[in-house]
Amino acid sequence: MKKLAFLLVLIVNTFTLCAQEYALVREDDKFGFIDKTGAYAIEPQFEKAGSFSNGLAAVLEDDFWGFVDTKGEWAIKPDYDRVKMFNSGYALVLKDDQWNYIDTTGKKLETPNSEKYYDFEDGVALFRAGDKVGLLGTSGKLVLEPTYDVIKKFRNGHAKVNNGELWGMIDATGKVIIPVEYEEVGNTYKDAGVYAKKNGTFGIVHNGSFNPIDNATKVHNFYGDSKLTYASREKKTGFVNSNGEWVLEPKFDKARAFSNGLAPVAEGKKWGYINEKGEMVIEPQFRDAEVFSVSGFAPVKDKAWGFINTSGEVIIPMEYGISGNFAFLKGSEEKGFVNGVARVKSKKGWGFFNEKGELLGDKWFQNAEPFVSVK
């Protein structure tokens, strides 16, 4: 029994360690980091700092940047004029007017020379040669020779690519997932597909086929694991599936994605929520509304923003400002609750609410960035 109890404690502690998240905050003009309880994991002491990435956070000391670990101790001494965030184990750093990649020990990655250097994402970084762009791997060698005019940001392991006037999509190995033959391609590849436009017609690319949507004038990216996405026809919005079929006819003035089986829709100037049958389950009453989080909470707006549950009950009063996670955090565009907390702004500053509607640490900060994993 003692061995079993020990193993259970070890498993729980390991999970907790792996799931640990910190948020960068500023108090009394100094930067520090809090954990999900709202307590300081690293006391405010830095003149400037960045959020954690790959277990390290950039910190400025005496006009030079270095990186600290989760204890606030120097992992890489401050020796750089500028630094970027770590991704895929590497960060760009500037010293003596030269950008280089370093790993989390500070070791330089040897790479081919380039006029411009790009951050790693999903294990690759853009590599430009003349007018063409390819992909550089974490080995320091090219994964994809410069082939395209443009390679956009990687999302969900895929990136839009462009040659001339046409677009396609590749994965992080450089493999062509969608041929470069479309006038438009969505920027988020999902199991349900991605929208595209070919010969003036909008449709969904799914399992290698282009499925046109009858008279669609605009289509949006699939969201989460939803099998439906929203699209417009004749100034009204409805929902389509991977086959390009109208599952819910366009009759709403505006709409956003399904999540947790509900989607925000607007009738006139008021927003409510429908289920996947198209039935209005939360009556239009809000000036604005966002999608539900995985845990079942959605930001809604009257004069300011608050949060409701899937029954439409207000759990946090509409008294706050909200904003999405920043693009450099894995391209996240979620607003509201993310991994159990919501970042909000009040007249008192920035803070975080948990899913019980409690203010973390009962405290407001001068600034607060989203929580990120410290591992």
PDB file of N, CA, C and O in Angstrom, residues 83-156:
ATOM      1  N   VAL A  83      16.760  39.955 -27.780  1.00  0.00           N
ATOM      2  CA  VAL A  83      16.490  38.512 -27.817  1.00  0.00           C
ATOM      3  C   VAL A  83      15.040  38.292 -28.219  1.00  0.00           C
ATOM      4  O   VAL A  83      14.175  39.149 -28.010  1.00  0.00           O
ATOM      5  N   LYS A  84      14.765  37.135 -28.797  1.00  0.00           N
ATOM      6  CA  LYS A  84      13.410  36.703 -29.095  1.00  0.00           C
ATOM      7  C   LYS A  84      13.044  35.552 -28.164  1.00  0.00           C
ATOM      8  O   LYS A  84      13.877  35.057 -27.403  1.00  0.00           O
ATOM      9  N   MET A  85      11.790  35.082 -28.248  1.00  0.00           N
ATOM     10  CA  MET A  85      11.362  33.963 -27.430  1.00  0.00           C
ATOM     11  C   MET A  85      11.889  32.641 -27.995  1.00  0.00           C
ATOM     12  O   MET A  85      12.121  32.517 -29.195  1.00  0.00           O
ATOM     13  N   PHE A  86      12.055  31.658 -27.098  1.00  0.00           N
ATOM     14  CA  PHE A  86      12.424  30.317 -27.544  1.00  0.00           C
ATOM     15  C   PHE A  86      11.226  29.630 -28.197  1.00  0.00           C
ATOM     16  O   PHE A  86      10.081  29.832 -27.795  1.00  0.00           O
ATOM     17  N   ASN A  87      11.524  28.830 -29.210  1.00  0.00           N
ATOM     18  CA  ASN A  87      10.525  27.983 -29.837  1.00  0.00           C
ATOM     19  C   ASN A  87      11.284  26.821 -30.469  1.00  0.00           C
ATOM     20  O   ASN A  87      12.335  27.028 -31.098  1.00  0.00           O
ATOM     21  N   SER A  88      10.781  25.607 -30.250  1.00  0.00           N
ATOM     22  CA  SER A  88      11.442  24.418 -30.799  1.00  0.00           C
ATOM     23  C   SER A  88      12.867  24.275 -30.280  1.00  0.00           C
ATOM     24  O   SER A  88      13.719  23.675 -30.946  1.00  0.00           O
ATOM     25  N   GLY A  89      13.136  24.863 -29.095  1.00  0.00           N
ATOM     26  CA  GLY A  89      14.447  24.719 -28.480  1.00  0.00           C
ATOM     27  C   GLY A  89      15.461  25.777 -28.837  1.00  0.00           C
ATOM     28  O   GLY A  89      16.593  25.738 -28.347  1.00  0.00           O
ATOM     29  N   TYR A  90      15.068  26.767 -29.683  1.00  0.00           N
ATOM     30  CA  TYR A  90      16.017  27.794 -30.122  1.00  0.00           C
ATOM     31  C   TYR A  90      15.395  29.183 -30.066  1.00  0.00           C
ATOM     32  O   TYR A  90      14.187  29.350 -30.255  1.00  0.00           O
ATOM     33  N   ALA A  91      16.266  30.183 -29.797  1.00  0.00           N
ATOM     34  CA  ALA A  91      15.837  31.579 -29.794  1.00  0.00           C
ATOM     35  C   ALA A  91      16.824  32.405 -30.600  1.00  0.00           C
ATOM     36  O   ALA A  91      18.033  32.118 -30.630  1.00  0.00           O
ATOM     37  N   LEU A  92      16.321  33.451 -31.229  1.00  0.00           N
ATOM     38  CA  LEU A  92      17.184  34.402 -31.923  1.00  0.00           C
ATOM     39  C   LEU A  92      17.720  35.415 -30.923  1.00  0.00           C
ATOM     40  O   LEU A  92      16.966  35.948 -30.092  1.00  0.00           O
ATOM     41  N   VAL A  93      19.016  35.693 -31.004  1.00  0.00           N
ATOM     42  CA  VAL A  93      19.648  36.693 -30.139  1.00  0.00           C
ATOM     43  C   VAL A  93      20.532  37.599 -30.998  1.00  0.00           C
ATOM     44  O   VAL A  93      21.124  37.162 -31.993  1.00  0.00           O
ATOM     45  N   LEU A  94      20.614  38.870 -30.591  1.00  0.00           N
ATOM     46  CA  LEU A  94      21.402  39.852 -31.336  1.00  0.00           C
ATOM     47  C   LEU A  94      22.582  40.312 -30.485  1.00  0.00           C
ATOM     48  O   LEU A  94      22.412  40.740 -29.344  1.00  0.00           O
ATOM     49  N   LYS A  95      23.770  40.199 -31.065  1.00  0.00           N
ATOM     50  CA  LYS A  95      24.983  40.677 -30.406  1.00  0.00           C
ATOM     51  C   LYS A  95      25.943  41.171 -31.469  1.00  0.00           C
ATOM     52  O   LYS A  95      26.149  40.504 -32.486  1.00  0.00           O
ATOM     53  N   ASP A  96      26.495  42.379 -31.241  1.00  0.00           N
ATOM     54  CA  ASP A  96      27.437  42.973 -32.202  1.00  0.00           C
ATOM     55  C   ASP A  96      26.826  43.027 -33.599  1.00  0.00           C
ATOM     56  O   ASP A  96      27.479  42.685 -34.607  1.00  0.00           O
ATOM     57  N   ASP A  97      25.544  43.434 -33.640  1.00  0.00           N
ATOM     58  CA  ASP A  97      24.814  43.609 -34.912  1.00  0.00           C
ATOM     59  C   ASP A  97      24.652  42.321 -35.704  1.00  0.00           C
ATOM     60  O   ASP A  97      24.400  42.351 -36.917  1.00  0.00           O
ATOM     61  N   GLN A  98      24.770  41.165 -35.063  1.00  0.00           N
ATOM     62  CA  GLN A  98      24.612  39.888 -35.753  1.00  0.00           C
ATOM     63  C   GLN A  98      23.590  39.029 -35.019  1.00  0.00           C
ATOM     64  O   GLN A  98      23.690  38.806 -33.814  1.00  0.00           O
ATOM     65  N   TRP A  99      22.579  38.555 -35.781  1.00  0.00           N
ATOM     66  CA  TRP A  99      21.592  37.633 -35.213  1.00  0.00           C
ATOM     67  C   TRP A  99      22.108  36.196 -35.314  1.00  0.00           C
ATOM     68  O   TRP A  99      22.698  35.803 -36.321  1.00  0.00           O
ATOM     69  N   ASN A 100      21.871  35.437 -34.262  1.00  0.00           N
ATOM     70  CA  ASN A 100      22.194  34.011 -34.257  1.00  0.00           C
ATOM     71  C   ASN A 100      21.123  33.251 -33.482  1.00  0.00           C
ATOM     72  O   ASN A 100      20.399  33.832 -32.662  1.00  0.00           O
ATOM     73  N   TYR A 101      21.038  31.961 -33.747  1.00  0.00           N
ATOM     74  CA  TYR A 101      20.179  31.086 -32.952  1.00  0.00           C
ATOM     75  C   TYR A 101      21.010  30.485 -31.825  1.00  0.00           C
ATOM     76  O   TYR A 101      22.141  30.046 -32.047  1.00  0.00           O
ATOM     77  N   ILE A 102      20.422  30.445 -30.612  1.00  0.00           N
ATOM     78  CA  ILE A 102      21.054  29.722 -29.518  1.00  0.00           C
ATOM     79  C   ILE A 102      20.060  28.720 -28.947  1.00  0.00           C
ATOM     80  O   ILE A 102      18.844  28.902 -29.052  1.00  0.00           O
ATOM     81  N   ASP A 103      20.595  27.641 -28.331  1.00  0.00           N
ATOM     82  CA  ASP A 103      19.717  26.693 -27.649  1.00  0.00           C
ATOM     83  C   ASP A 103      19.559  27.109 -26.186  1.00  0.00           C
ATOM     84  O   ASP A 103      20.069  28.166 -25.771  1.00  0.00           O
ATOM     85  N   THR A 104      18.881  26.321 -25.383  1.00  0.00           N
ATOM     86  CA  THR A 104      18.566  26.719 -24.015  1.00  0.00           C
ATOM     87  C   THR A 104      19.779  26.671 -23.082  1.00  0.00           C
ATOM     88  O   THR A 104      19.667  27.048 -21.908  1.00  0.00           O
ATOM     89  N   THR A 105      20.916  26.223 -23.590  1.00  0.00           N
ATOM     90  CA  THR A 105      22.163  26.297 -22.819  1.00  0.00           C
ATOM     91  C   THR A 105      23.005  27.496 -23.244  1.00  0.00           C
ATOM     92  O   THR A 105      24.053  27.767 -22.643  1.00  0.00           O
ATOM     93  N   GLY A 106      22.560  28.193 -24.293  1.00  0.00           N
ATOM     94  CA  GLY A 106      23.313  29.328 -24.818  1.00  0.00           C
ATOM     95  C   GLY A 106      24.229  28.976 -25.963  1.00  0.00           C
ATOM     96  O   GLY A 106      24.931  29.844 -26.506  1.00  0.00           O
ATOM     97  N   LYS A 107      24.231  27.708 -26.377  1.00  0.00           N
ATOM     98  CA  LYS A 107      25.096  27.275 -27.475  1.00  0.00           C
ATOM     99  C   LYS A 107      24.546  27.755 -28.810  1.00  0.00           C
ATOM    100  O   LYS A 107      23.356  27.640 -29.089  1.00  0.00           O
ATOM    101  N   LYS A 108      25.433  28.265 -29.661  1.00  0.00           N
ATOM    102  CA  LYS A 108      25.048  28.785 -30.968  1.00  0.00           C
ATOM    103  C   LYS A 108      24.769  27.649 -31.948  1.00  0.00           C
ATOM    104  O   LYS A 108      25.480  26.642 -31.973  1.00  0.00           O
ATOM    105  N   LEU A 109      23.733  27.806 -32.757  1.00  0.00           N
ATOM    106  CA  LEU A 109      23.410  26.859 -33.820  1.00  0.00           C
ATOM    107  C   LEU A 109      24.055  27.336 -35.119  1.00  0.00           C
ATOM    108  O   LEU A 109      23.817  28.469 -35.554  1.00  0.00           O
ATOM    109  N   GLU A 110      24.853  26.483 -35.711  1.00  0.00           N
ATOM    110  CA  GLU A 110      25.496  26.831 -36.981  1.00  0.00           C
ATOM    111  C   GLU A 110      24.491  26.664 -38.119  1.00  0.00           C
ATOM    112  O   GLU A 110      23.901  25.590 -38.295  1.00  0.00           O
ATOM    113  N   THR A 111      24.296  27.723 -38.896  1.00  0.00           N
ATOM    114  CA  THR A 111      23.332  27.715 -39.999  1.00  0.00           C
ATOM    115  C   THR A 111      23.939  28.409 -41.216  1.00  0.00           C
ATOM    116  O   THR A 111      24.919  29.154 -41.089  1.00  0.00           O
ATOM    117  N   PRO A 112      23.351  28.192 -42.395  1.00  0.00           N
ATOM    118  CA  PRO A 112      23.781  28.974 -43.559  1.00  0.00           C
ATOM    119  C   PRO A 112      23.532  30.457 -43.324  1.00  0.00           C
ATOM    120  O   PRO A 112      22.609  30.839 -42.594  1.00  0.00           O
ATOM    121  N   ASN A 113      24.353  31.306 -43.903  1.00  0.00           N
ATOM    122  CA  ASN A 113      24.172  32.745 -43.759  1.00  0.00           C
ATOM    123  C   ASN A 113      22.902  33.201 -44.468  1.00  0.00           C
ATOM    124  O   ASN A 113      22.519  32.655 -45.503  1.00  0.00           O
ATOM    125  N   SER A 114      22.265  34.192 -43.894  1.00  0.00           N
ATOM    126  CA  SER A 114      21.042  34.739 -44.483  1.00  0.00           C
ATOM    127  C   SER A 114      20.984  36.239 -44.222  1.00  0.00           C
ATOM    128  O   SER A 114      21.537  36.725 -43.223  1.00  0.00           O
ATOM    129  N   GLU A 115      20.334  36.966 -45.121  1.00  0.00           N
ATOM    130  CA  GLU A 115      20.183  38.408 -44.927  1.00  0.00           C
ATOM    131  C   GLU A 115      19.211  38.711 -43.787  1.00  0.00           C
ATOM    132  O   GLU A 115      19.299  39.743 -43.150  1.00  0.00           O
ATOM    133  N   LYS A 116      18.279  37.793 -43.533  1.00  0.00           N
ATOM    134  CA  LYS A 116      17.298  37.978 -42.469  1.00  0.00           C
ATOM    135  C   LYS A 116      17.038  36.644 -41.799  1.00  0.00           C
ATOM    136  O   LYS A 116      16.997  35.605 -42.467  1.00  0.00           O
ATOM    137  N   TYR A 117      16.876  36.682 -40.472  1.00  0.00           N
ATOM    138  CA  TYR A 117      16.632  35.464 -39.704  1.00  0.00           C
ATOM    139  C   TYR A 117      15.219  35.493 -39.122  1.00  0.00           C
ATOM    140  O   TYR A 117      14.723  36.544 -38.724  1.00  0.00           O
ATOM    141  N   TYR A 118      14.600  34.316 -39.060  1.00  0.00           N
ATOM    142  CA  TYR A 118      13.222  34.194 -38.613  1.00  0.00           C
ATOM    143  C   TYR A 118      13.131  33.233 -37.427  1.00  0.00           C
ATOM    144  O   TYR A 118      13.931  32.308 -37.306  1.00  0.00           O
ATOM    145  N   ASP A 119      12.147  33.453 -36.575  1.00  0.00           N
ATOM    146  CA  ASP A 119      11.939  32.584 -35.420  1.00  0.00           C
ATOM    147  C   ASP A 119      11.568  31.166 -35.853  1.00  0.00           C
ATOM    148  O   ASP A 119      10.899  30.967 -36.869  1.00  0.00           O
ATOM    149  N   PHE A 120      11.969  30.195 -35.048  1.00  0.00           N
ATOM    150  CA  PHE A 120      11.504  28.827 -35.261  1.00  0.00           C
ATOM    151  C   PHE A 120      10.042  28.697 -34.845  1.00  0.00           C
ATOM    152  O   PHE A 120       9.585  29.337 -33.897  1.00  0.00           O
ATOM    153  N   GLU A 121       9.313  27.863 -35.577  1.00  0.00           N
ATOM    154  CA  GLU A 121       7.938  27.487 -35.257  1.00  0.00           C
ATOM    155  C   GLU A 121       7.748  26.044 -35.705  1.00  0.00           C
ATOM    156  O   GLU A 121       8.115  25.701 -36.834  1.00  0.00           O
ATOM    157  N   ASP A 122       7.197  25.227 -34.831  1.00  0.00           N
ATOM    158  CA  ASP A 122       6.937  23.829 -35.186  1.00  0.00           C
ATOM    159  C   ASP A 122       8.187  23.132 -35.730  1.00  0.00           C
ATOM    160  O   ASP A 122       8.105  22.303 -36.640  1.00  0.00           O
ATOM    161  N   GLY A 123       9.349  23.490 -35.189  1.00  0.00           N
ATOM    162  CA  GLY A 123      10.584  22.816 -35.564  1.00  0.00           C
ATOM    163  C   GLY A 123      11.269  23.337 -36.810  1.00  0.00           C
ATOM    164  O   GLY A 123      12.301  22.786 -37.221  1.00  0.00           O
ATOM    165  N   VAL A 124      10.727  24.398 -37.413  1.00  0.00           N
ATOM    166  CA  VAL A 124      11.349  24.973 -38.608  1.00  0.00           C
ATOM    167  C   VAL A 124      11.326  26.502 -38.533  1.00  0.00           C
ATOM    168  O   VAL A 124      10.499  27.088 -37.836  1.00  0.00           O
ATOM    169  N   ALA A 125      12.249  27.116 -39.257  1.00  0.00           N
ATOM    170  CA  ALA A 125      12.279  28.573 -39.394  1.00  0.00           C
ATOM    171  C   ALA A 125      12.326  28.910 -40.873  1.00  0.00           C
ATOM    172  O   ALA A 125      12.884  28.156 -41.679  1.00  0.00           O
ATOM    173  N   LEU A 126      11.740  30.026 -41.230  1.00  0.00           N
ATOM    174  CA  LEU A 126      11.821  30.471 -42.624  1.00  0.00           C
ATOM    175  C   LEU A 126      13.276  30.774 -42.971  1.00  0.00           C
ATOM    176  O   LEU A 126      14.045  31.261 -42.139  1.00  0.00           O
ATOM    177  N   PHE A 127      13.634  30.488 -44.216  1.00  0.00           N
ATOM    178  CA  PHE A 127      14.983  30.777 -44.703  1.00  0.00           C
ATOM    179  C   PHE A 127      14.863  31.415 -46.078  1.00  0.00           C
ATOM    180  O   PHE A 127      14.312  30.807 -47.002  1.00  0.00           O
ATOM    181  N   ARG A 128      15.342  32.655 -46.178  1.00  0.00           N
ATOM    182  CA  ARG A 128      15.202  33.399 -47.425  1.00  0.00           C
ATOM    183  C   ARG A 128      16.514  33.415 -48.196  1.00  0.00           C
ATOM    184  O   ARG A 128      17.587  33.651 -47.638  1.00  0.00           O
ATOM    185  N   ALA A 129      16.401  33.187 -49.521  1.00  0.00           N
ATOM    186  CA  ALA A 129      17.532  33.321 -50.436  1.00  0.00           C
ATOM    187  C   ALA A 129      17.034  34.069 -51.665  1.00  0.00           C
ATOM    188  O   ALA A 129      16.221  33.531 -52.430  1.00  0.00           O
ATOM    189  N   GLY A 130      17.461  35.306 -51.806  1.00  0.00           N
ATOM    190  CA  GLY A 130      16.953  36.127 -52.902  1.00  0.00           C
ATOM    191  C   GLY A 130      15.481  36.392 -52.722  1.00  0.00           C
ATOM    192  O   GLY A 130      15.046  36.867 -51.669  1.00  0.00           O
ATOM    193  N   ASP A 131      14.683  36.058 -53.744  1.00  0.00           N
ATOM    194  CA  ASP A 131      13.248  36.312 -53.689  1.00  0.00           C
ATOM    195  C   ASP A 131      12.446  35.096 -53.244  1.00  0.00           C
ATOM    196  O   ASP A 131      11.213  35.127 -53.257  1.00  0.00           O
ATOM    197  N   LYS A 132      13.090  34.022 -52.867  1.00  0.00           N
ATOM    198  CA  LYS A 132      12.378  32.801 -52.509  1.00  0.00           C
ATOM    199  C   LYS A 132      12.611  32.437 -51.039  1.00  0.00           C
ATOM    200  O   LYS A 132      13.624  32.798 -50.439  1.00  0.00           O
ATOM    201  N   VAL A 133      11.632  31.678 -50.491  1.00  0.00           N
ATOM    202  CA  VAL A 133      11.681  31.293 -49.084  1.00  0.00           C
ATOM    203  C   VAL A 133      11.583  29.781 -48.964  1.00  0.00           C
ATOM    204  O   VAL A 133      10.793  29.129 -49.651  1.00  0.00           O
ATOM    205  N   GLY A 134      12.408  29.216 -48.063  1.00  0.00           N
ATOM    206  CA  GLY A 134      12.346  27.798 -47.749  1.00  0.00           C
ATOM    207  C   GLY A 134      12.257  27.604 -46.250  1.00  0.00           C
ATOM    208  O   GLY A 134      11.867  28.514 -45.517  1.00  0.00           O
ATOM    209  N   LEU A 135      12.672  26.430 -45.765  1.00  0.00           N
ATOM    210  CA  LEU A 135      12.576  26.111 -44.345  1.00  0.00           C
ATOM    211  C   LEU A 135      13.900  25.584 -43.822  1.00  0.00           C
ATOM    212  O   LEU A 135      14.535  24.731 -44.445  1.00  0.00           O
ATOM    213  N   LEU A 136      14.291  26.107 -42.657  1.00  0.00           N
ATOM    214  CA  LEU A 136      15.486  25.678 -41.957  1.00  0.00           C
ATOM    215  C   LEU A 136      15.084  24.811 -40.773  1.00  0.00           C
ATOM    216  O   LEU A 136      14.172  25.156 -40.021  1.00  0.00           O
ATOM    217  N   GLY A 137      15.746  23.667 -40.584  1.00  0.00           N
ATOM    218  CA  GLY A 137      15.438  22.785 -39.469  1.00  0.00           C
ATOM    219  C   GLY A 137      16.297  23.082 -38.255  1.00  0.00           C
ATOM    220  O   GLY A 137      17.283  23.834 -38.324  1.00  0.00           O
ATOM    221  N   THR A 138      15.956  22.479 -37.118  1.00  0.00           N
ATOM    222  CA  THR A 138      16.717  22.703 -35.886  1.00  0.00           C
ATOM    223  C   THR A 138      18.096  22.045 -35.939  1.00  0.00           C
ATOM    224  O   THR A 138      18.913  22.250 -35.042  1.00  0.00           O
ATOM    225  N   SER A 139      18.349  21.279 -36.988  1.00  0.00           N
ATOM    226  CA  SER A 139      19.693  20.728 -37.204  1.00  0.00           C
ATOM    227  C   SER A 139      20.641  21.784 -37.766  1.00  0.00           C
ATOM    228  O   SER A 139      21.855  21.582 -37.816  1.00  0.00           O
ATOM    229  N   GLY A 140      20.080  22.916 -38.209  1.00  0.00           N
ATOM    230  CA  GLY A 140      20.866  23.954 -38.858  1.00  0.00           C
ATOM    231  C   GLY A 140      20.950  23.762 -40.357  1.00  0.00           C
ATOM    232  O   GLY A 140      21.565  24.568 -41.062  1.00  0.00           O
ATOM    233  N   LYS A 141      20.300  22.713 -40.864  1.00  0.00           N
ATOM    234  CA  LYS A 141      20.298  22.436 -42.308  1.00  0.00           C
ATOM    235  C   LYS A 141      18.909  22.710 -42.897  1.00  0.00           C
ATOM    236  O   LYS A 141      17.903  22.697 -42.189  1.00  0.00           O
ATOM    237  N   LEU A 142      18.887  22.926 -44.192  1.00  0.00           N
ATOM    238  CA  LEU A 142      17.625  23.227 -44.861  1.00  0.00           C
ATOM    239  C   LEU A 142      16.743  21.985 -44.947  1.00  0.00           C
ATOM    240  O   LEU A 142      17.187  20.910 -45.363  1.00  0.00           O
ATOM    241  N   VAL A 143      15.500  22.146 -44.528  1.00  0.00           N
ATOM    242  CA  VAL A 143      14.482  21.106 -44.668  1.00  0.00           C
ATOM    243  C   VAL A 143      13.805  21.243 -46.028  1.00  0.00           C
ATOM    244  O   VAL A 143      13.433  20.262 -46.664  1.00  0.00           O
ATOM    245  N   LEU A 144      13.677  22.489 -46.463  1.00  0.00           N
ATOM    246  CA  LEU A 144      13.064  22.792 -47.764  1.00  0.00           C
ATOM    247  C   LEU A 144      13.861  23.896 -48.431  1.00  0.00           C
ATOM    248  O   LEU A 144      14.042  24.974 -47.856  1.00  0.00           O
ATOM    249  N   GLU A 145      14.374  23.634 -49.619  1.00  0.00           N
ATOM    250  CA  GLU A 145      15.095  24.660 -50.371  1.00  0.00           C
ATOM    251  C   GLU A 145      14.163  25.847 -50.639  1.00  0.00           C
ATOM    252  O   GLU A 145      12.950  25.672 -50.779  1.00  0.00           O
ATOM    253  N   PRO A 146      14.707  27.071 -50.721  1.00  0.00           N
ATOM    254  CA  PRO A 146      13.862  28.228 -51.044  1.00  0.00           C
ATOM    255  C   PRO A 146      13.090  27.998 -52.338  1.00  0.00           C
ATOM    256  O   PRO A 146      13.683  27.846 -53.406  1.00  0.00           O
ATOM    257  N   THR A 147      11.755  27.914 -52.191  1.00  0.00           N
ATOM    258  CA  THR A 147      10.880  27.476 -53.270  1.00  0.00           C
ATOM    259  C   THR A 147       9.715  28.434 -53.506  1.00  0.00           C
ATOM    260  O   THR A 147       9.248  28.578 -54.641  1.00  0.00           O
ATOM    261  N   TYR A 148       9.288  29.114 -52.460  1.00  0.00           N
ATOM    262  CA  TYR A 148       8.056  29.898 -52.517  1.00  0.00           C
ATOM    263  C   TYR A 148       8.327  31.398 -52.384  1.00  0.00           C
ATOM    264  O   TYR A 148       9.333  31.820 -51.813  1.00  0.00           O
ATOM    265  N   ASP A 149       7.393  32.185 -52.917  1.00  0.00           N
ATOM    266  CA  ASP A 149       7.468  33.635 -52.735  1.00  0.00           C
ATOM    267  C   ASP A 149       7.180  34.002 -51.285  1.00  0.00           C
ATOM    268  O   ASP A 149       7.796  34.907 -50.721  1.00  0.00           O
ATOM    269  N   VAL A 150       6.210  33.298 -50.682  1.00  0.00           N
ATOM    270  CA  VAL A 150       5.777  33.598 -49.308  1.00  0.00           C
ATOM    271  C   VAL A 150       5.476  32.288 -48.587  1.00  0.00           C
ATOM    272  O   VAL A 150       4.878  31.377 -49.166  1.00  0.00           O
ATOM    273  N   ILE A 151       5.898  32.187 -47.337  1.00  0.00           N
ATOM    274  CA  ILE A 151       5.432  31.138 -46.427  1.00  0.00           C
ATOM    275  C   ILE A 151       4.900  31.844 -45.192  1.00  0.00           C
ATOM    276  O   ILE A 151       5.647  32.573 -44.525  1.00  0.00           O
ATOM    277  N   LYS A 152       3.643  31.658 -44.886  1.00  0.00           N
ATOM    278  CA  LYS A 152       3.012  32.335 -43.753  1.00  0.00           C
ATOM    279  C   LYS A 152       3.288  31.581 -42.447  1.00  0.00           C
ATOM    280  O   LYS A 152       3.924  30.537 -42.427  1.00  0.00           O
ATOM    281  N   LYS A 153       2.769  32.093 -41.365  1.00  0.00           N
ATOM    282  CA  LYS A 153       2.967  31.530 -40.033  1.00  0.00           C
ATOM    283  C   LYS A 153       2.419  30.113 -39.947  1.00  0.00           C
ATOM    284  O   LYS A 153       1.335  29.831 -40.453  1.00  0.00           O
ATOM    285  N   PHE A 154       3.173  29.225 -39.311  1.00  0.00           N
ATOM    286  CA  PHE A 154       2.701  27.861 -39.096  1.00  0.00           C
ATOM    287  C   PHE A 154       1.618  27.839 -38.031  1.00  0.00           C
ATOM    288  O   PHE A 154       1.757  28.448 -36.968  1.00  0.00           O
ATOM    289  N   ARG A 155       0.527  27.143 -38.335  1.00  0.00           N
ATOM    290  CA  ARG A 155      -0.571  26.950 -37.395  1.00  0.00           C
ATOM    291  C   ARG A 155      -0.982  25.489 -37.469  1.00  0.00           C
ATOM    292  O   ARG A 155      -1.251  24.978 -38.549  1.00  0.00           O
ATOM    293  N   ASN A 156      -1.014  24.849 -36.316  1.00  0.00           N
ATOM    294  CA  ASN A 156      -1.428  23.449 -36.279  1.00  0.00           C
ATOM    295  C   ASN A 156      -0.559  22.591 -37.205  1.00  0.00           C
ATOM    296  O   ASN A 156      -1.044  21.652 -37.846  1.00  0.00           O
TER     297      ASN A 156
END
